[in-house]
C-alpha positions as YAML, in Angstrom:
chain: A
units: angstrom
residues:
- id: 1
  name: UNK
  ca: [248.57, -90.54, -63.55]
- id: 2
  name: UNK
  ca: [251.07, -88.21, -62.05]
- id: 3
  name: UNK
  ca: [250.64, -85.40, -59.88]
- id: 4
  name: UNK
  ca: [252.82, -83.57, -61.78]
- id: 5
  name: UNK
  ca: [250.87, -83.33, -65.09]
- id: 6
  name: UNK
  ca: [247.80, -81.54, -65.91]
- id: 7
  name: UNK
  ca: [244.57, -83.76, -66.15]
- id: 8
  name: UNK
  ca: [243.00, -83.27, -69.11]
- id: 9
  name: UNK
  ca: [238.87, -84.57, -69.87]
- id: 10
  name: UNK
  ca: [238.09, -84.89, -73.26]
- id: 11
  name: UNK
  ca: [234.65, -85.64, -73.96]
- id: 12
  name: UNK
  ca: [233.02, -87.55, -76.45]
- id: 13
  name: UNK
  ca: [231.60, -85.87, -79.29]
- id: 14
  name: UNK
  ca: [228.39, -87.58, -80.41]
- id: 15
  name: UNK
  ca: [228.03, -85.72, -84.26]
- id: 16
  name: UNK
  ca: [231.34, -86.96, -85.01]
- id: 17
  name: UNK
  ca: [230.78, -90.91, -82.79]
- id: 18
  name: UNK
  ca: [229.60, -93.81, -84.18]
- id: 19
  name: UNK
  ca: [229.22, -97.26, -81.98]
- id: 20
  name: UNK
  ca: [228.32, -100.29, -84.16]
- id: 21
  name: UNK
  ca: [228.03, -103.90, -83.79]
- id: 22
  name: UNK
  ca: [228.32, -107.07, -86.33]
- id: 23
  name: UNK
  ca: [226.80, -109.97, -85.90]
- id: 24
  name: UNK
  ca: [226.17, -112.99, -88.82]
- id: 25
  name: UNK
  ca: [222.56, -113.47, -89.20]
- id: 26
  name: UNK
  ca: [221.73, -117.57, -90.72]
- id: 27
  name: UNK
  ca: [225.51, -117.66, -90.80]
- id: 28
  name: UNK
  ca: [225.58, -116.51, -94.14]
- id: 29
  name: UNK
  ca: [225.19, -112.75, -93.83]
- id: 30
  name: UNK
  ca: [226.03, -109.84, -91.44]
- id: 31
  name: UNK
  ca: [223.67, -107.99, -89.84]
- id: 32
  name: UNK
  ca: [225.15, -104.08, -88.74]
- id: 33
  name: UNK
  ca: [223.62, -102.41, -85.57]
- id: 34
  name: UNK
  ca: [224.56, -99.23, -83.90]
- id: 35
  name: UNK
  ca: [223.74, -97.59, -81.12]
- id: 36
  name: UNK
  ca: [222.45, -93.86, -81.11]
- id: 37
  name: UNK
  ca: [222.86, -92.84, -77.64]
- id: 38
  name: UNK
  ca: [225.96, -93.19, -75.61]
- id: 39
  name: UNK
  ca: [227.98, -90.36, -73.86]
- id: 40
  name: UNK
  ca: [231.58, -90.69, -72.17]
- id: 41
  name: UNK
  ca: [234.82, -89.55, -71.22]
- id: 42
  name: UNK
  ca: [238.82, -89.83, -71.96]
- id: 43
  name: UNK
  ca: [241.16, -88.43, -69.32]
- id: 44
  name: UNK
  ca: [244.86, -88.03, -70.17]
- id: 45
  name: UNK
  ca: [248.04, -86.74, -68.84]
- id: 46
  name: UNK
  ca: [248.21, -83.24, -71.41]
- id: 47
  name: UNK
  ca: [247.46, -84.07, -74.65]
- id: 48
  name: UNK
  ca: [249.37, -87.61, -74.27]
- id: 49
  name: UNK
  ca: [247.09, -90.79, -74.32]
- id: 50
  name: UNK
  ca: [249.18, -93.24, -73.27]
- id: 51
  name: UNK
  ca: [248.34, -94.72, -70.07]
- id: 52
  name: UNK
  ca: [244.74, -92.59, -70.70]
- id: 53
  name: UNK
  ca: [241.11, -93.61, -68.05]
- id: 54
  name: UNK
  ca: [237.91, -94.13, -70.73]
- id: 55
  name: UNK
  ca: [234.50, -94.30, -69.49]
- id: 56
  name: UNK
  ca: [231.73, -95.34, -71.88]
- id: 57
  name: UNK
  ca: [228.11, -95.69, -71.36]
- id: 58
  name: UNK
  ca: [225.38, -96.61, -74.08]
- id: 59
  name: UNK
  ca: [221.78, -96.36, -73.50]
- id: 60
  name: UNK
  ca: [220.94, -100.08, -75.02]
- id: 61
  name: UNK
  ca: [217.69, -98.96, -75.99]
- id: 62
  name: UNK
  ca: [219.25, -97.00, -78.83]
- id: 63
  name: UNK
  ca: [219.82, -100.16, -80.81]
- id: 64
  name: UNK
  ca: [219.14, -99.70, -84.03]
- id: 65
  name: UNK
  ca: [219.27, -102.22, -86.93]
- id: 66
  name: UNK
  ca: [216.98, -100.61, -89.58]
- id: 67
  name: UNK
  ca: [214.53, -102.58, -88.64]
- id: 68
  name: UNK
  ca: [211.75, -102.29, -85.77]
- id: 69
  name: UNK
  ca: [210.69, -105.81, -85.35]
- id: 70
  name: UNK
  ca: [214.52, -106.80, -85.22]
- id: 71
  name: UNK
  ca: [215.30, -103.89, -82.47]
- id: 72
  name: UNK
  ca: [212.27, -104.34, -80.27]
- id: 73
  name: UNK
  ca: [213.48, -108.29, -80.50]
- id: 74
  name: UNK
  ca: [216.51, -106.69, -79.31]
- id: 75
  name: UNK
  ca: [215.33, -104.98, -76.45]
- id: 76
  name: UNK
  ca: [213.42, -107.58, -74.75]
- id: 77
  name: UNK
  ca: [214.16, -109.70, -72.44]
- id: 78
  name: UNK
  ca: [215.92, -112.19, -75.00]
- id: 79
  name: UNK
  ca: [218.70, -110.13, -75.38]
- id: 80
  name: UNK
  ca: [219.82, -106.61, -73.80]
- id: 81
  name: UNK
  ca: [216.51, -106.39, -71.19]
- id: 82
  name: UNK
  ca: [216.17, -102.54, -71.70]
- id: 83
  name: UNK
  ca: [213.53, -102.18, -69.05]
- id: 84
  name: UNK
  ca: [216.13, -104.35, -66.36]
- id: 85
  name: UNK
  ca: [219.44, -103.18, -67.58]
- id: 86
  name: UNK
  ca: [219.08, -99.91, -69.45]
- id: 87
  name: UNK
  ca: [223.06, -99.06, -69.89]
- id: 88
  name: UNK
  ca: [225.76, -100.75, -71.71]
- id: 89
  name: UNK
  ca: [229.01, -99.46, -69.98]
- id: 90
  name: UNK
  ca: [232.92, -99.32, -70.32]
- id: 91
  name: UNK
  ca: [234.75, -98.77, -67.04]
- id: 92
  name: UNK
  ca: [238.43, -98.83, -66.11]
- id: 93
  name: UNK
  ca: [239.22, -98.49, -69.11]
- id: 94
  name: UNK
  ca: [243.00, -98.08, -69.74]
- id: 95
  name: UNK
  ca: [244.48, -97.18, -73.72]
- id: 96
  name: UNK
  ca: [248.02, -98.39, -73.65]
- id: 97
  name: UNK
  ca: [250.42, -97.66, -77.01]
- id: 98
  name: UNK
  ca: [251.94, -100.71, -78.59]
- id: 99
  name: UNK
  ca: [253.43, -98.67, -81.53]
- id: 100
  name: UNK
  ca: [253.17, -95.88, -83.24]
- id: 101
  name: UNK
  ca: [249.31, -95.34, -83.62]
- id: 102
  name: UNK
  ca: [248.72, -98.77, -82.41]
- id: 103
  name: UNK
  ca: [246.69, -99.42, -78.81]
- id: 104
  name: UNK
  ca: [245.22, -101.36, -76.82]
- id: 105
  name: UNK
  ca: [241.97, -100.55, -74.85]
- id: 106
  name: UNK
  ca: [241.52, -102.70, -71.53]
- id: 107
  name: UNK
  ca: [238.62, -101.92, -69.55]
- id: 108
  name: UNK
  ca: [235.07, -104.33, -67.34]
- id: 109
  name: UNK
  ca: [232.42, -104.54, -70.22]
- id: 110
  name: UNK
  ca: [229.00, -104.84, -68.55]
- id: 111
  name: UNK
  ca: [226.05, -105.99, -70.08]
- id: 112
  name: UNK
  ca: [222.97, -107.20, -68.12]
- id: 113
  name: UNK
  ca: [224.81, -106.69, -65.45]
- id: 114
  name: UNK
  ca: [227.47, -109.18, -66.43]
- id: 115
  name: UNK
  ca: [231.15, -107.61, -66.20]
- id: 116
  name: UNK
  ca: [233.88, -109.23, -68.42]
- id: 117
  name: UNK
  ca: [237.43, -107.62, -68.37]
- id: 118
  name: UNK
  ca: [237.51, -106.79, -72.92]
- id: 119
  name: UNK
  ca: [240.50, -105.86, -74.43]
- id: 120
  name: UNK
  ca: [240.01, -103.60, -77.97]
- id: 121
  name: UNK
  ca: [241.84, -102.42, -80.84]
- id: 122
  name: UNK
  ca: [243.13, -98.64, -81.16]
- id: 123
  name: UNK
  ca: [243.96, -97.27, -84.27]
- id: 124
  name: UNK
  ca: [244.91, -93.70, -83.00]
- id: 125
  name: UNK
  ca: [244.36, -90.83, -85.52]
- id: 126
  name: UNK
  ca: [246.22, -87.74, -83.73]
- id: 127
  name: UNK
  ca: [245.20, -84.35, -82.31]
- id: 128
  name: UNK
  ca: [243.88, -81.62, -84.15]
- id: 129
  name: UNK
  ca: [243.04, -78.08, -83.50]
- id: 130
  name: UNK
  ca: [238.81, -77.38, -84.86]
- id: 131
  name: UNK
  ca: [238.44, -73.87, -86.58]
- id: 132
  name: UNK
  ca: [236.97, -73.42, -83.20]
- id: 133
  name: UNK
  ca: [239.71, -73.49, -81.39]
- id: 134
  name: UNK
  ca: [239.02, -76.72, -79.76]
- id: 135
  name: UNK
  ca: [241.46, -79.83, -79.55]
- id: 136
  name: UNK
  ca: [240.23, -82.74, -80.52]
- id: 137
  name: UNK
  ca: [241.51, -86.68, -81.00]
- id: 138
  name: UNK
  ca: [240.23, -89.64, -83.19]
- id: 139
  name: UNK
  ca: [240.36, -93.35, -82.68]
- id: 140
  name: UNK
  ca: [239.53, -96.50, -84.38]
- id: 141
  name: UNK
  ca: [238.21, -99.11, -82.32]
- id: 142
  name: UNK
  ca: [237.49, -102.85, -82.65]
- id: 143
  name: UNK
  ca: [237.02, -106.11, -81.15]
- id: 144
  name: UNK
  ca: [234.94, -108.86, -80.68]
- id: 145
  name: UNK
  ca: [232.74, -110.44, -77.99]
- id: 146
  name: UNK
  ca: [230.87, -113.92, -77.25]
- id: 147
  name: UNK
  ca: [227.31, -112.16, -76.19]
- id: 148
  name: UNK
  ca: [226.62, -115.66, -74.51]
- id: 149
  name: UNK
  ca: [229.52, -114.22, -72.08]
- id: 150
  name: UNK
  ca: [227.21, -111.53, -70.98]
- id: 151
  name: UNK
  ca: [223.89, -113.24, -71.03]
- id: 152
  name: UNK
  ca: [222.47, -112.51, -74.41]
- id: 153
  name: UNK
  ca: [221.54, -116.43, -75.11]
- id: 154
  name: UNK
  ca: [218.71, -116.83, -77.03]
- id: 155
  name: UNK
  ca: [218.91, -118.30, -80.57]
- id: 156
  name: UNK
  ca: [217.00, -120.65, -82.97]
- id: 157
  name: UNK
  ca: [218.03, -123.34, -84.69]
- id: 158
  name: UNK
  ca: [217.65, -123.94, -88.82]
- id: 159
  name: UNK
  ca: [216.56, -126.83, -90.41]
- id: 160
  name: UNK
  ca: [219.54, -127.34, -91.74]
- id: 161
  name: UNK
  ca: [221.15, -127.28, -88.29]
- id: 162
  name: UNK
  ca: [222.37, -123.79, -88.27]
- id: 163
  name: UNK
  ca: [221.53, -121.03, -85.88]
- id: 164
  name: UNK
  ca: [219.73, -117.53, -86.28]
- id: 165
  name: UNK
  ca: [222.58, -115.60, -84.87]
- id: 166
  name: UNK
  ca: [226.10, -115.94, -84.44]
- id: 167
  name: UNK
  ca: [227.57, -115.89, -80.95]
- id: 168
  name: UNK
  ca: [230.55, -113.49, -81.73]
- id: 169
  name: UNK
  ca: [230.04, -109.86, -81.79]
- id: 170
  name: UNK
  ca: [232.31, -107.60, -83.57]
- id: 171
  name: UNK
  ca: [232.14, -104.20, -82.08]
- id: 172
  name: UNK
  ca: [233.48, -100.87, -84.48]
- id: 173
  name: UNK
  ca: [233.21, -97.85, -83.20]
- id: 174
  name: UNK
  ca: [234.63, -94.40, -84.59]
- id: 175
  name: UNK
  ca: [235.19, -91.83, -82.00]
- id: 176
  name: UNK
  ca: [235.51, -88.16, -81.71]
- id: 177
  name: UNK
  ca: [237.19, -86.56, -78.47]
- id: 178
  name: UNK
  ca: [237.26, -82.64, -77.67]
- id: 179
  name: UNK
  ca: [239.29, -80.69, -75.03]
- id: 180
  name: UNK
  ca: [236.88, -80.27, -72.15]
...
């Protein structure tokens, strides 16, 4: 960024955030996660995000699937290893315009300690003035992940030769910025 603009933090707002994953489940069926706790931060040049820094961090042991056995399978050791690696998080992150509304997100995905280099969909949904007074800036995000990339490997096979869970994670999440 240059020197000669103003820096502007937006933070995340979590009322108006969600942060989901997809995963098939037997192959046949999709299994929706999200995450409840996660906090971060956009800073931009003014109110322009092109060429904008994210930071994202989620606290994995948020995951939440609607069911208990499911998440506490989730949490172990077999997959995100709460107790070892507590945080999900997005660094570097850099949101680049392709056109019109259309970004791209580039930014070191860690999980487990495992850092991948991700690139994500941006569907940019403008600025808006809150009858607060507050500015504040939507996006649309998306993409998809191989968890066996980051070190979530366990599965189980089918009789019929199939597995328990896909390797390909999509990731959705809505997001809410406001004017720090």
């Amino acid at each position: 960024m240059s020197s000669t603009e103003t820096l502007q933090k937006w933070a995340i707002d979590p009322t108006h955030t969600e942060v989901q994953l997809k995963v098939k489940h037997l192959v046949i069926s999709t299994v929706t996660g999200s995450f409840n706790v996660f906090d971060g931060e956009v800073k931009t040049e003014g109110d322009d995000f092109k060429g904008a820094a994210v930071e994202f961090t989620i606290d994995a042991s948020s995951v939440d699937t609607n069911n208990t056995d499911r998440d506490a399978h989730l949490r172990s050791d077999d997959f995100f290893g709460v107790e070892k690696y507590p945080e999900i998080k997005f660094t570097d992150g850099k949101l680049e315009e392709v056109s019109g509304s259309e970004y791209k997100l580039t930014g070191n995905l860690t999980i487990r300690d495992v850092t991948k280099e991700v690139t994500l969909d941006v569907d940019y949904g403008g600025i808006i003035k809150d009858p607060w007074g507050n500015n504040r800036a939507g996006f649309e995000v998306e993409g998809k992940i191989n968890r066996k990339d980051f070190g979530l490997t366990w599965n189980a096979a089918t009789e019929a030769g199939g597995v328990m869970v896909s390797d390909n994670v999509r990731l959705l999440i809505n997001v809410q910025v406001v004017a720090a």
